[in-house]
Amino acid sequence: MIWGYHDYGTGAQAPVPIKLNIQDYCHALITGSTGSGKSYALMFLIGCLLKASPETEIFICDFKNSEDFRFLKDYPLYFTGEHCYEGVMAYYRRFNDARETGQTHKRRILIFDEYPAYTFFQAMKDKDNKTKYSSDITNAIATILMLGRGLKHGVWLVTQRADANLFANGTRDDFLVLIGLGRLSKEQKGMIFTGEEIPNEPMQRGEGYLLADGHELMKVKFPLISDIKDWKWHIYDILMRNLEHNRDSSQSTPLA
Ligand SMILES: Nc1ncnc2c1ncn2[C@@H]1O[C@H](COP(=O)(O)OP(=O)(O)O)[C@@H](O)[C@H]1O
Ligand SMILES: [Mg+2]
């Protein structure tokens, strides 16, 4: 699938896409400060994923319940706010089913926008209520990051900052694609792109660096989506049709 474009400068050449196959590059981390274009890049990437692999079953968790993803409100695998817990755990059950039965014909991706904001919120709540929901989530995510690739189950996490907490149960290397958008602090560069030399150049919205397993560090640029309404409509349409298809071809209901 297309993961954005190489920096194409101001020339008249056609932009050159960065292509990485979804089979080998199923886990991704997208980081950048507020307004750097993370959610917008996500919208672009979801469309590209469905173009490359239209049958992918996508679970979408949007802790902030942002306007960007509200077009998915009738999609049963879209979760907001505290319901993100159900989203991750439902995905984790699917993952475990695939692991136990060895049936790995179905590709799935779990997408979580503002993941650390959720785990932080949940951890505070757990403290008050003596529950342990936040560790359920982090353990589930860590397990999928470690074992998901061979089972066609991926995770894309979107975060404002990458810190050691995020990598506590797994490692940075579990993310096969790392994207840092906008201006990153020295500390953030070190955390995301350890050991890579990154020049100190100005970055526009939707611009940054991409490091894919086995590749050199690349500059990446996410394009302006010319007809965002149409883009969203296509995403919604494919996701809903997939759901119907899955319902017809399997015994289980989406959230069973
Ligand atoms: N690649 C891009 N091209 C043009 N505009 C963009 C791009 N990415 C983001 N924007 C604009 O910037 C705004 C903020 O982007 P957003 O993705 O919401 O940031 P973040 O999720 O990192 O806080 C969006 O509403 C959009 O209008
Ligand atoms: Mg956002």
Tab-separated table of C-alpha atoms and ligand atoms in Angstrom:
chain	number	residue	atom	x	y	z
A	1	MET	CA	0.000	0.000	0.000
A	2	ILE	CA	0.993	3.641	-0.314
A	3	TRP	CA	2.352	5.141	2.913
A	4	GLY	CA	2.649	8.738	1.723
A	5	TYR	CA	5.008	10.310	-0.797
A	6	HIS	CA	8.670	11.051	-0.985
A	7	ASP	CA	9.419	14.730	-0.730
A	8	TYR	CA	8.668	16.010	-4.194
A	9	GLY	CA	9.915	19.543	-3.946
A	10	THR	CA	8.479	22.226	-6.177
A	11	GLY	CA	9.206	20.636	-9.536
A	12	ALA	CA	6.569	19.466	-11.962
A	13	GLN	CA	7.365	15.769	-11.586
A	14	ALA	CA	4.692	13.464	-10.309
A	15	PRO	CA	5.079	12.681	-6.632
A	16	VAL	CA	6.725	9.339	-5.932
A	17	PRO	CA	4.756	7.104	-3.575
A	18	ILE	CA	6.351	5.227	-0.697
A	19	LYS	CA	5.118	1.673	-1.080
A	20	LEU	CA	5.332	-0.984	1.614
A	21	ASN	CA	3.313	-4.163	1.518
A	22	ILE	CA	0.784	-4.557	4.300
A	23	GLN	CA	1.763	-8.172	4.950
A	24	ASP	CA	5.270	-7.305	6.124
A	25	TYR	CA	4.500	-3.822	7.397
A	26	CYS	CA	1.377	-4.358	9.467
A	27	HIS	CA	2.301	-2.426	12.642
A	28	ALA	CA	2.814	1.322	12.647
A	29	LEU	CA	3.423	4.192	15.042
A	30	ILE	CA	2.503	7.714	13.991
A	31	THR	CA	3.765	10.492	16.245
A	32	GLY	CA	3.698	14.271	16.143
A	33	SER	CA	2.504	17.225	18.172
A	34	THR	CA	-1.070	18.503	18.005
A	35	GLY	CA	-1.858	19.897	14.583
A	36	SER	CA	1.059	18.178	12.853
A	37	GLY	CA	-1.377	16.228	10.679
A	38	LYS	CA	-1.561	12.817	12.358
A	39	SER	CA	-5.303	12.254	12.128
A	40	TYR	CA	-5.312	13.602	8.597
A	41	ALA	CA	-2.507	11.211	7.647
A	42	LEU	CA	-4.523	8.438	9.244
A	43	MET	CA	-7.492	9.289	7.054
A	44	PHE	CA	-5.241	9.107	4.009
A	45	LEU	CA	-3.687	5.822	5.145
A	46	ILE	CA	-7.039	4.147	5.867
A	47	GLY	CA	-8.105	4.947	2.310
A	48	CYS	CA	-4.814	3.598	0.932
A	49	LEU	CA	-5.102	0.442	3.013
A	50	LEU	CA	-8.591	-0.242	1.688
A	51	LYS	CA	-7.405	0.382	-1.869
A	52	ALA	CA	-4.550	-2.093	-1.492
A	53	SER	CA	-6.390	-4.627	0.630
A	54	PRO	CA	-10.130	-3.950	0.390
A	55	GLU	CA	-11.211	-6.894	2.511
A	56	THR	CA	-9.274	-5.789	5.576
A	57	GLU	CA	-11.452	-5.625	8.653
A	58	ILE	CA	-10.599	-2.372	10.392
A	59	PHE	CA	-11.293	-1.579	14.036
A	60	ILE	CA	-11.043	2.133	14.756
A	61	CYS	CA	-10.630	3.595	18.243
A	62	ASP	CA	-10.776	7.360	18.504
A	63	PHE	CA	-10.422	8.333	22.131
A	64	LYS	CA	-10.937	12.039	21.462
A	65	ASN	CA	-14.096	11.449	19.424
A	66	SER	CA	-12.863	13.931	16.867
A	67	GLU	CA	-14.954	15.386	14.107
A	68	ASP	CA	-12.623	13.773	11.533
A	69	PHE	CA	-13.907	10.268	12.167
A	70	ARG	CA	-17.500	10.968	13.032
A	71	PHE	CA	-18.576	9.829	9.574
A	72	LEU	CA	-18.003	6.324	10.982
A	73	LYS	CA	-20.545	6.685	13.760
A	74	ASP	CA	-22.786	3.944	12.314
A	75	TYR	CA	-19.884	1.584	11.678
A	76	PRO	CA	-20.027	-1.017	14.468
A	77	LEU	CA	-16.232	-1.368	14.703
A	78	TYR	CA	-15.736	2.337	15.452
A	79	PHE	CA	-15.230	3.156	19.141
A	80	THR	CA	-14.872	6.485	20.918
A	81	GLY	CA	-14.046	7.673	24.431
A	82	GLU	CA	-14.225	4.964	27.053
A	83	HIS	CA	-15.701	2.534	24.525
A	84	CYS	CA	-12.200	2.197	23.125
A	85	TYR	CA	-11.732	-0.465	25.784
A	86	GLU	CA	-14.400	-2.619	24.130
A	87	GLY	CA	-12.845	-1.969	20.757
A	88	VAL	CA	-9.400	-3.182	21.740
A	89	MET	CA	-10.717	-6.185	23.649
A	90	ALA	CA	-13.011	-7.206	20.766
A	91	TYR	CA	-10.036	-6.988	18.410
A	92	TYR	CA	-7.934	-8.978	20.856
A	93	ARG	CA	-10.548	-11.745	20.899
A	94	ARG	CA	-10.421	-11.922	17.106
A	95	PHE	CA	-6.652	-12.068	17.269
A	96	ASN	CA	-6.772	-14.878	19.850
A	97	ASP	CA	-9.306	-16.797	17.760
A	98	ALA	CA	-6.939	-16.602	14.808
A	99	ARG	CA	-4.012	-17.658	16.983
A	100	GLU	CA	-5.815	-20.619	18.524
A	101	THR	CA	-7.510	-21.930	15.397
A	102	GLY	CA	-4.649	-21.117	13.057
A	103	GLN	CA	-7.205	-19.584	10.701
A	104	THR	CA	-5.375	-16.603	9.357
A	105	HIS	CA	-7.145	-15.942	6.083
A	106	LYS	CA	-8.639	-12.692	7.362
A	107	ARG	CA	-6.548	-9.537	7.574
A	108	ARG	CA	-7.354	-7.152	10.399
A	109	ILE	CA	-5.962	-3.824	11.559
A	110	LEU	CA	-6.619	-2.073	14.845
A	111	ILE	CA	-6.231	1.690	14.616
A	112	PHE	CA	-6.030	3.779	17.776
A	113	ASP	CA	-5.875	7.570	17.534
A	114	GLU	CA	-4.517	9.255	20.690
A	115	TYR	CA	-3.672	5.924	22.291
A	116	PRO	CA	-1.575	7.202	25.252
A	117	ALA	CA	-4.230	9.790	26.095
A	118	TYR	CA	-6.598	6.873	26.559
A	119	THR	CA	-4.257	4.657	28.580
A	120	PHE	CA	-3.354	7.611	30.826
A	121	PHE	CA	-7.010	8.425	31.394
A	122	GLN	CA	-7.823	4.783	32.081
A	123	ALA	CA	-4.892	4.334	34.453
A	124	MET	CA	-6.132	7.271	36.554
A	125	LYS	CA	-9.583	5.775	36.641
A	126	ASP	CA	-8.231	2.368	37.560
A	127	LYS	CA	-6.463	3.913	40.529
A	128	ASP	CA	-9.708	5.366	41.837
A	129	ASN	CA	-11.775	2.254	41.169
A	130	LYS	CA	-9.148	-0.379	41.909
A	131	THR	CA	-9.642	-1.855	38.447
A	132	LYS	CA	-7.015	-2.857	35.922
A	133	TYR	CA	-8.507	-2.027	32.574
A	134	SER	CA	-5.507	-0.026	31.414
A	135	SER	CA	-3.173	-2.994	31.803
A	136	ASP	CA	-5.668	-5.196	29.916
A	137	ILE	CA	-5.273	-2.781	27.043
A	138	THR	CA	-1.509	-2.363	27.131
A	139	ASN	CA	-0.996	-6.126	27.470
A	140	ALA	CA	-3.346	-6.866	24.589
A	141	ILE	CA	-1.599	-4.326	22.361
A	142	ALA	CA	1.865	-5.598	23.326
A	143	THR	CA	0.854	-9.181	22.516
A	144	ILE	CA	-0.571	-8.242	19.133
A	145	LEU	CA	2.568	-6.232	18.343
A	146	MET	CA	4.704	-9.269	19.110
A	147	LEU	CA	2.639	-11.993	17.450
A	148	GLY	CA	0.246	-10.285	15.067
A	149	ARG	CA	2.308	-10.182	11.922
A	150	GLY	CA	2.179	-13.882	11.065
A	151	LEU	CA	-1.517	-13.932	11.911
A	152	LYS	CA	-2.316	-10.954	9.666
A	153	HIS	CA	-3.322	-8.826	12.627
A	154	GLY	CA	-1.781	-5.358	12.724
A	155	VAL	CA	-1.879	-2.344	15.032
A	156	TRP	CA	-1.492	1.317	14.135
A	157	LEU	CA	-1.026	3.615	17.099
A	158	VAL	CA	-1.219	7.388	16.887
A	159	THR	CA	0.370	9.431	19.647
A	160	GLN	CA	1.391	13.000	20.396
A	161	ARG	CA	4.597	11.886	21.989
A	162	ALA	CA	6.556	8.704	22.056
A	163	ASP	CA	7.860	7.940	25.499
A	164	ALA	CA	9.378	4.935	27.210
A	165	ASN	CA	5.969	3.978	28.604
A	166	LEU	CA	4.678	3.338	25.131
A	167	PHE	CA	7.388	0.780	24.536
A	168	ALA	CA	7.247	-0.681	28.041
A	169	ASN	CA	5.867	-4.104	27.146
A	170	GLY	CA	7.234	-4.403	23.679
A	171	THR	CA	9.992	-2.655	21.869
A	172	ARG	CA	10.264	0.107	19.352
A	173	ASP	CA	11.274	-2.516	16.809
A	174	ASP	CA	7.839	-4.128	16.985
A	175	PHE	CA	6.592	-1.163	14.975
A	176	LEU	CA	7.570	-1.987	11.433
A	177	VAL	CA	6.732	1.529	10.280
A	178	LEU	CA	7.579	4.598	12.370
A	179	ILE	CA	6.352	7.994	11.270
A	180	GLY	CA	7.258	11.268	12.976
A	181	LEU	CA	5.327	14.280	11.714
A	182	GLY	CA	6.095	17.974	12.054
A	183	ARG	CA	8.859	19.403	14.178
A	184	LEU	CA	10.182	16.838	16.594
A	185	SER	CA	12.235	17.678	19.654
A	186	LYS	CA	15.693	16.193	19.975
A	187	GLU	CA	14.374	13.900	22.661
A	188	GLN	CA	11.519	12.727	20.435
A	189	LYS	CA	13.845	12.120	17.507
A	190	GLY	CA	15.996	9.974	19.755
A	191	MET	CA	13.000	8.065	21.015
A	192	ILE	CA	11.418	7.351	17.636
A	193	PHE	CA	14.373	7.261	15.273
A	194	THR	CA	17.145	6.053	17.578
A	195	GLY	CA	20.553	6.406	15.986
A	196	GLU	CA	19.313	8.152	12.835
A	197	GLU	CA	20.744	11.502	11.808
A	198	ILE	CA	17.854	13.901	11.227
A	199	PRO	CA	18.529	17.378	9.846
A	200	ASN	CA	16.936	20.330	11.574
A	201	GLU	CA	14.729	21.580	8.795
A	202	PRO	CA	11.349	23.266	8.941
A	203	MET	CA	8.375	20.972	8.473
A	204	GLN	CA	4.941	21.744	7.148
A	205	ARG	CA	1.754	20.063	8.256
A	206	GLY	CA	1.640	16.516	6.978
A	207	GLU	CA	5.409	16.323	6.518
A	208	GLY	CA	7.919	14.308	8.452
A	209	TYR	CA	10.068	11.212	8.441
A	210	LEU	CA	9.280	7.573	7.925
A	211	LEU	CA	11.425	4.680	9.024
A	212	ALA	CA	10.408	1.260	7.738
A	213	ASP	CA	12.057	-1.941	8.903
A	214	GLY	CA	14.936	-2.749	6.570
A	215	HIS	CA	14.881	0.624	4.808
A	216	GLU	CA	16.803	3.839	5.180
A	217	LEU	CA	15.104	6.778	6.835
A	218	MET	CA	12.893	8.619	4.322
A	219	LYS	CA	11.209	11.968	4.242
A	220	VAL	CA	7.462	11.555	3.950
A	221	LYS	CA	4.740	13.888	2.830
A	222	PHE	CA	1.002	13.311	3.116
A	223	PRO	CA	-1.027	14.976	0.401
A	224	LEU	CA	-4.012	17.220	0.699
A	225	ILE	CA	-7.019	15.006	-0.022
A	226	SER	CA	-8.758	16.862	-2.808
A	227	ASP	CA	-12.263	15.595	-2.124
A	228	ILE	CA	-12.323	14.618	1.534
A	229	LYS	CA	-16.075	13.994	1.549
A	230	ASP	CA	-15.728	11.511	-1.265
A	231	TRP	CA	-12.689	9.923	0.400
A	232	LYS	CA	-14.650	9.408	3.621
A	233	TRP	CA	-17.665	8.108	1.774
A	234	HIS	CA	-15.574	5.460	0.032
A	235	ILE	CA	-14.019	4.377	3.320
A	236	TYR	CA	-17.417	4.123	4.951
A	237	ASP	CA	-18.921	2.257	2.005
A	238	ILE	CA	-16.138	-0.347	1.827
A	239	LEU	CA	-16.090	-0.888	5.587
A	240	MET	CA	-19.848	-1.401	5.758
A	241	ARG	CA	-19.821	-3.779	2.818
A	242	ASN	CA	-16.993	-5.778	4.380
A	243	LEU	CA	-19.041	-6.114	7.500
A	244	GLU	CA	-21.935	-7.582	5.572
A	245	HIS	CA	-19.614	-9.880	3.715
A	246	ASN	CA	-18.062	-11.083	6.973
A	247	ARG	CA	-21.474	-11.629	8.465
A	248	ASP	CA	-22.489	-13.762	5.480
A	249	SER	CA	-19.326	-15.803	5.369
A	250	SER	CA	-18.756	-16.537	9.043
A	251	GLN	CA	-20.842	-17.826	11.856
A	252	SER	CA	-19.849	-15.116	14.295
A	253	THR	CA	-21.298	-11.651	14.549
A	254	PRO	CA	-18.856	-8.702	14.483
A	255	LEU	CA	-18.516	-8.310	18.217
A	256	ALA	CA	-19.123	-11.893	19.300
B	1	LIG	N1	-1.226	16.677	4.686
B	1	LIG	C1	-1.976	17.745	4.897
B	1	LIG	N2	-2.229	18.617	3.905
B	1	LIG	C2	-2.989	19.694	4.126
B	1	LIG	N3	-3.576	19.999	5.309
B	1	LIG	C3	-3.362	19.194	6.331
B	1	LIG	C4	-2.558	18.026	6.188
B	1	LIG	N4	-2.533	17.400	7.378
B	1	LIG	C5	-3.266	18.147	8.207
B	1	LIG	N5	-3.781	19.223	7.595
B	1	LIG	C6	-4.640	20.244	8.218
B	1	LIG	O1	-4.219	20.462	9.542
B	1	LIG	C7	-5.275	20.264	10.444
B	1	LIG	C8	-4.756	19.523	11.673
B	1	LIG	O2	-4.393	18.226	11.310
B	1	LIG	P1	-4.708	16.969	12.221
B	1	LIG	O3	-4.505	15.770	11.386
B	1	LIG	O4	-6.029	17.110	12.887
B	1	LIG	O5	-3.550	17.087	13.315
B	1	LIG	P2	-3.270	16.157	14.579
B	1	LIG	O6	-4.150	14.957	14.492
B	1	LIG	O7	-1.820	15.818	14.484
B	1	LIG	O8	-3.556	17.012	15.775
B	1	LIG	C9	-6.344	19.473	9.702
B	1	LIG	O9	-7.631	19.869	10.057
B	1	LIG	C10	-6.060	19.766	8.270
B	1	LIG	O10	-6.897	20.777	7.801
B	2	MG	MG	-5.555	14.153	15.784
